[in-house]
CSV table of C-alpha atoms in Angstrom, one decimal:
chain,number,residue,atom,x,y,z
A,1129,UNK,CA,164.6,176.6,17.4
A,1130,UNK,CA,162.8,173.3,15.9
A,1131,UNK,CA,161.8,174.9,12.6
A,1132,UNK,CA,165.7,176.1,12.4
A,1133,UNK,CA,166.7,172.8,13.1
A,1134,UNK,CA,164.2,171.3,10.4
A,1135,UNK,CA,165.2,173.9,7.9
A,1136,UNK,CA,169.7,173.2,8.7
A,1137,UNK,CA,168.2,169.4,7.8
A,1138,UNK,CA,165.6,169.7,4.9
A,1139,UNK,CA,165.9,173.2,3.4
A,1140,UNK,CA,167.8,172.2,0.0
A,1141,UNK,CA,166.7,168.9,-0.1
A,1142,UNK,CA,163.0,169.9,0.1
A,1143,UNK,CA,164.0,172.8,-2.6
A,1144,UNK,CA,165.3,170.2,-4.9
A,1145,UNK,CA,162.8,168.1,-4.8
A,1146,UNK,CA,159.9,170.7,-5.6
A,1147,UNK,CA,162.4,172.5,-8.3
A,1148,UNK,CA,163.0,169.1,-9.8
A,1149,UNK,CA,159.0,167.9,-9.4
A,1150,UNK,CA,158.3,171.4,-11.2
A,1151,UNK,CA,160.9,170.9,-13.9
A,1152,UNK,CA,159.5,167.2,-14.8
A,1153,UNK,CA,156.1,168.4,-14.8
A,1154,UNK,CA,156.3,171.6,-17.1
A,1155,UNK,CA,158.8,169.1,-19.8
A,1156,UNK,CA,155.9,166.5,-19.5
A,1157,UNK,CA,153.2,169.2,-20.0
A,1158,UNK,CA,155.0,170.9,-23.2
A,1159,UNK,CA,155.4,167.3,-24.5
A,1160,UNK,CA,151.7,166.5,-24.2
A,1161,UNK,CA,150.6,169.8,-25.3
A,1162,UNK,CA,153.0,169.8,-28.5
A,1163,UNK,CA,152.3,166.4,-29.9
A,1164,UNK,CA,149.3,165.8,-29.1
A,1165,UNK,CA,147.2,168.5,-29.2
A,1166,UNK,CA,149.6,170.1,-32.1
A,1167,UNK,CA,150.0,173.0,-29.1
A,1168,UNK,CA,153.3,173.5,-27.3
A,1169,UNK,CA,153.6,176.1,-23.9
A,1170,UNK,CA,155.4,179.5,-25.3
A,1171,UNK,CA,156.8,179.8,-22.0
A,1172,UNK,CA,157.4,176.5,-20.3
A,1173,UNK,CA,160.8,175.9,-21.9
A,1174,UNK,CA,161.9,179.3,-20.7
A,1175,UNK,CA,160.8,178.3,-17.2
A,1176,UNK,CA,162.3,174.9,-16.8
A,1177,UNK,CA,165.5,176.6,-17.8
A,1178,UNK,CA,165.2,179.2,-15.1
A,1179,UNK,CA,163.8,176.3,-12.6
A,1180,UNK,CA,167.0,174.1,-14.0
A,1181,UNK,CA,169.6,176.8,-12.8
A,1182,UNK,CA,167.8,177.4,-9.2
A,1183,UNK,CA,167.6,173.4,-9.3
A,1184,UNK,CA,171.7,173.4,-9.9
A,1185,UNK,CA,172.8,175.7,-7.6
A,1186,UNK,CA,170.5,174.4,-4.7
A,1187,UNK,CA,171.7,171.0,-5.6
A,1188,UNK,CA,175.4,171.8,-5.0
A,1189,UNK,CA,174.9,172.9,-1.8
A,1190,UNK,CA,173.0,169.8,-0.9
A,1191,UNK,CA,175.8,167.9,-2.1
A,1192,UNK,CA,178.4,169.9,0.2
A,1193,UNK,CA,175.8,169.4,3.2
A,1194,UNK,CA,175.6,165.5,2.3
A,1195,UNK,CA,179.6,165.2,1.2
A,1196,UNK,CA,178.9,163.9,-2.2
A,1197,UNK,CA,180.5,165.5,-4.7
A,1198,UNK,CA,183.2,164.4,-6.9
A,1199,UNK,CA,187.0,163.9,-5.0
A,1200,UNK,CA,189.9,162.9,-6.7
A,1201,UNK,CA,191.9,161.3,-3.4
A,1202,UNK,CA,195.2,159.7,-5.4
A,1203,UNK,CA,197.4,162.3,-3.2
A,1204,UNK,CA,195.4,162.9,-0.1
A,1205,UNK,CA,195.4,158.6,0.1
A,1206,UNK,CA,199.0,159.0,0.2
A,1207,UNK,CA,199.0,161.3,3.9
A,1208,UNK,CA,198.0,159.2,6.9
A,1209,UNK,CA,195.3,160.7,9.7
A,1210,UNK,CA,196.4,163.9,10.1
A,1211,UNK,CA,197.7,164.6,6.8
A,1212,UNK,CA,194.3,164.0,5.0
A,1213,UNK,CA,192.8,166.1,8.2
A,1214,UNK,CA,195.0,168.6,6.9
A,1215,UNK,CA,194.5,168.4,3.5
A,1216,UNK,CA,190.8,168.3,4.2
A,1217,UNK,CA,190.8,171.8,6.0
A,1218,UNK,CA,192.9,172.9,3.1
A,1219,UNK,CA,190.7,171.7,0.5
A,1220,UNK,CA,187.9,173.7,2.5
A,1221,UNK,CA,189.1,176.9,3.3
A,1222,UNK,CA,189.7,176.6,-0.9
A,1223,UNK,CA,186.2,175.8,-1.5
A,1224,UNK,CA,185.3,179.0,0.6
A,1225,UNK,CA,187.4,180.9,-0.9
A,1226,UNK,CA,186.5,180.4,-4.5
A,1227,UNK,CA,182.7,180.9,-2.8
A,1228,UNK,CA,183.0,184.2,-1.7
A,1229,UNK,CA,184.7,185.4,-5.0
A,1230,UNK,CA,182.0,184.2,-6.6
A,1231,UNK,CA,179.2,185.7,-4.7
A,1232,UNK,CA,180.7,188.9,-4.5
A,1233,UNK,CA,181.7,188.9,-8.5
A,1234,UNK,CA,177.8,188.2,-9.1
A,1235,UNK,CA,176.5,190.6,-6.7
A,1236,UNK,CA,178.5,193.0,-9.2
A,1237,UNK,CA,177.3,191.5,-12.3
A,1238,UNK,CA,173.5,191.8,-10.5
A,1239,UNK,CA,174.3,195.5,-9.3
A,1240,UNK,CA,175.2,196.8,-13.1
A,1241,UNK,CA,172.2,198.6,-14.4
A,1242,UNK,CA,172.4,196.8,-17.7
A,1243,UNK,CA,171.9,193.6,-16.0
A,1244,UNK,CA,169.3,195.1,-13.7
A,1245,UNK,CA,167.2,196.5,-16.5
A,1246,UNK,CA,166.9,193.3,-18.3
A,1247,UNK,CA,163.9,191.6,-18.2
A,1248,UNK,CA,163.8,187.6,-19.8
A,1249,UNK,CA,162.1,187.2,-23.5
A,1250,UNK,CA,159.0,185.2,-23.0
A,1251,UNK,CA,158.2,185.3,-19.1
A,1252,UNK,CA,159.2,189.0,-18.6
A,1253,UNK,CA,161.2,188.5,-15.5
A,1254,UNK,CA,163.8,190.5,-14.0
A,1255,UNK,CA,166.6,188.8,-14.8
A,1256,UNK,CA,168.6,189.4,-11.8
A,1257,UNK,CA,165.9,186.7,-10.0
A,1258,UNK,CA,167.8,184.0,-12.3
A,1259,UNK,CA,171.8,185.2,-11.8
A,1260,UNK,CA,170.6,185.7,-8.4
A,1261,UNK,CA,171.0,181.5,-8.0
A,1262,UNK,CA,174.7,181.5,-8.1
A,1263,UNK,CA,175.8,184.1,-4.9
A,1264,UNK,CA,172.8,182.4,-3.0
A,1265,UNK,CA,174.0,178.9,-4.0
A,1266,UNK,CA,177.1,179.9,-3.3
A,1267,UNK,CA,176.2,181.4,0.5
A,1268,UNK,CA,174.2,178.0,1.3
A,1269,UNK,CA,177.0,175.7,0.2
A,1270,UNK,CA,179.4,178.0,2.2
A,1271,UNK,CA,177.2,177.4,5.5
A,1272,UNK,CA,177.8,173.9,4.5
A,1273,UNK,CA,181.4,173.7,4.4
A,1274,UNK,CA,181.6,175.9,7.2
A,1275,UNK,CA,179.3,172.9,9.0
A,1276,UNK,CA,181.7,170.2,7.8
A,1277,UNK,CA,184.9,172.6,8.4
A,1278,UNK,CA,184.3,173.0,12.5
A,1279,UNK,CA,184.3,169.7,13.6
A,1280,UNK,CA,188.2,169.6,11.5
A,1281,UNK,CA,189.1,172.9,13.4
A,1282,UNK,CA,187.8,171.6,16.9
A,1283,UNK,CA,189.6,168.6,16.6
A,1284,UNK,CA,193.6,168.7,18.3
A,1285,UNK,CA,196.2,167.7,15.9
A,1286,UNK,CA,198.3,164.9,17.4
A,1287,UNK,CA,201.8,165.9,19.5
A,1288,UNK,CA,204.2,164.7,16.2
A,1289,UNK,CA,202.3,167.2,14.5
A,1290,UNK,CA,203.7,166.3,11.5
A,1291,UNK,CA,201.6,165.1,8.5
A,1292,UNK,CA,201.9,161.0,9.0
């Protein structure tokens, strides 16, 4: 139960981190290696792309778990209490919606045998491992709204129940 625990609190940040550490490292290799020993990596561009897109899509979900991203609040400012609880729960069951759309249309894309066949240009791996980084970026930030969507559930609306 601890190491669940430690994983719900550290999983994508710890991901990031080593994704990111990985990506800065391989740029700052090729650099050194093309200009100054006239040498560049055939394959580490090719990897901090691949590293870049798991980085991405680990990074949103960190964001959902941490309630960063981006929110345009001109309307939901105008609703008192219960009406930006409302609008917040809205917002949510959105979010998961467009989520599971999107994992299911890439486990299709994934699935097709011309996609499964393929195999990247310089690294020769299956390229499914890198569309594979949307549906499970998608799943982890779902947990994550799901996390910040319970506590909104659990909590009774007011007796007016109107919107404030």
């Amino acid at each position: 139960m601890a190491f669940l625990k430690w994983l719900d609190a550290n999983a994508e940040r710890v991901l990031s981190a080593v994704l990111l550490a990985s990506i800065v490292a391989l740029i700052a290799g090729n650099v050194f290696m093309r200009y100054v020993l006239n040498a560049s990596l055939s394959w580490g561009e090719e990897l901090t792309l691949w590293l870049f897109v798991w980085f991405v899509w680990i990074s949103v979900s960190l964001a959902f778990k941490r309630g960063e991203h981006i929110r345009i609040t001109v309307l939901v400012d105008m609703f008192g209490p219960t009406g930006r609880r409302v609008m917040a729960i809205l917002v949510s069951l959105l979010i998961l919606t467009f989520f599971s759309v999107l994992t299911v249309e890439c486990l299709k894309l994934i699935l097709k045998p011309f996609v499964a066949s393929q195999k990247s240009v310089v690294l020769g791996l299956p390229i499914p491992i890198l569309y594979a980084s949307a549906p499970i970026g998608a799943l982890l930030s779902s947990i994550r709204v799901i996390q910040h969507l319970i506590p909104l559930l659990r909590t009774p609306l007011p007796e007016s129940g109107g919107l404030d």
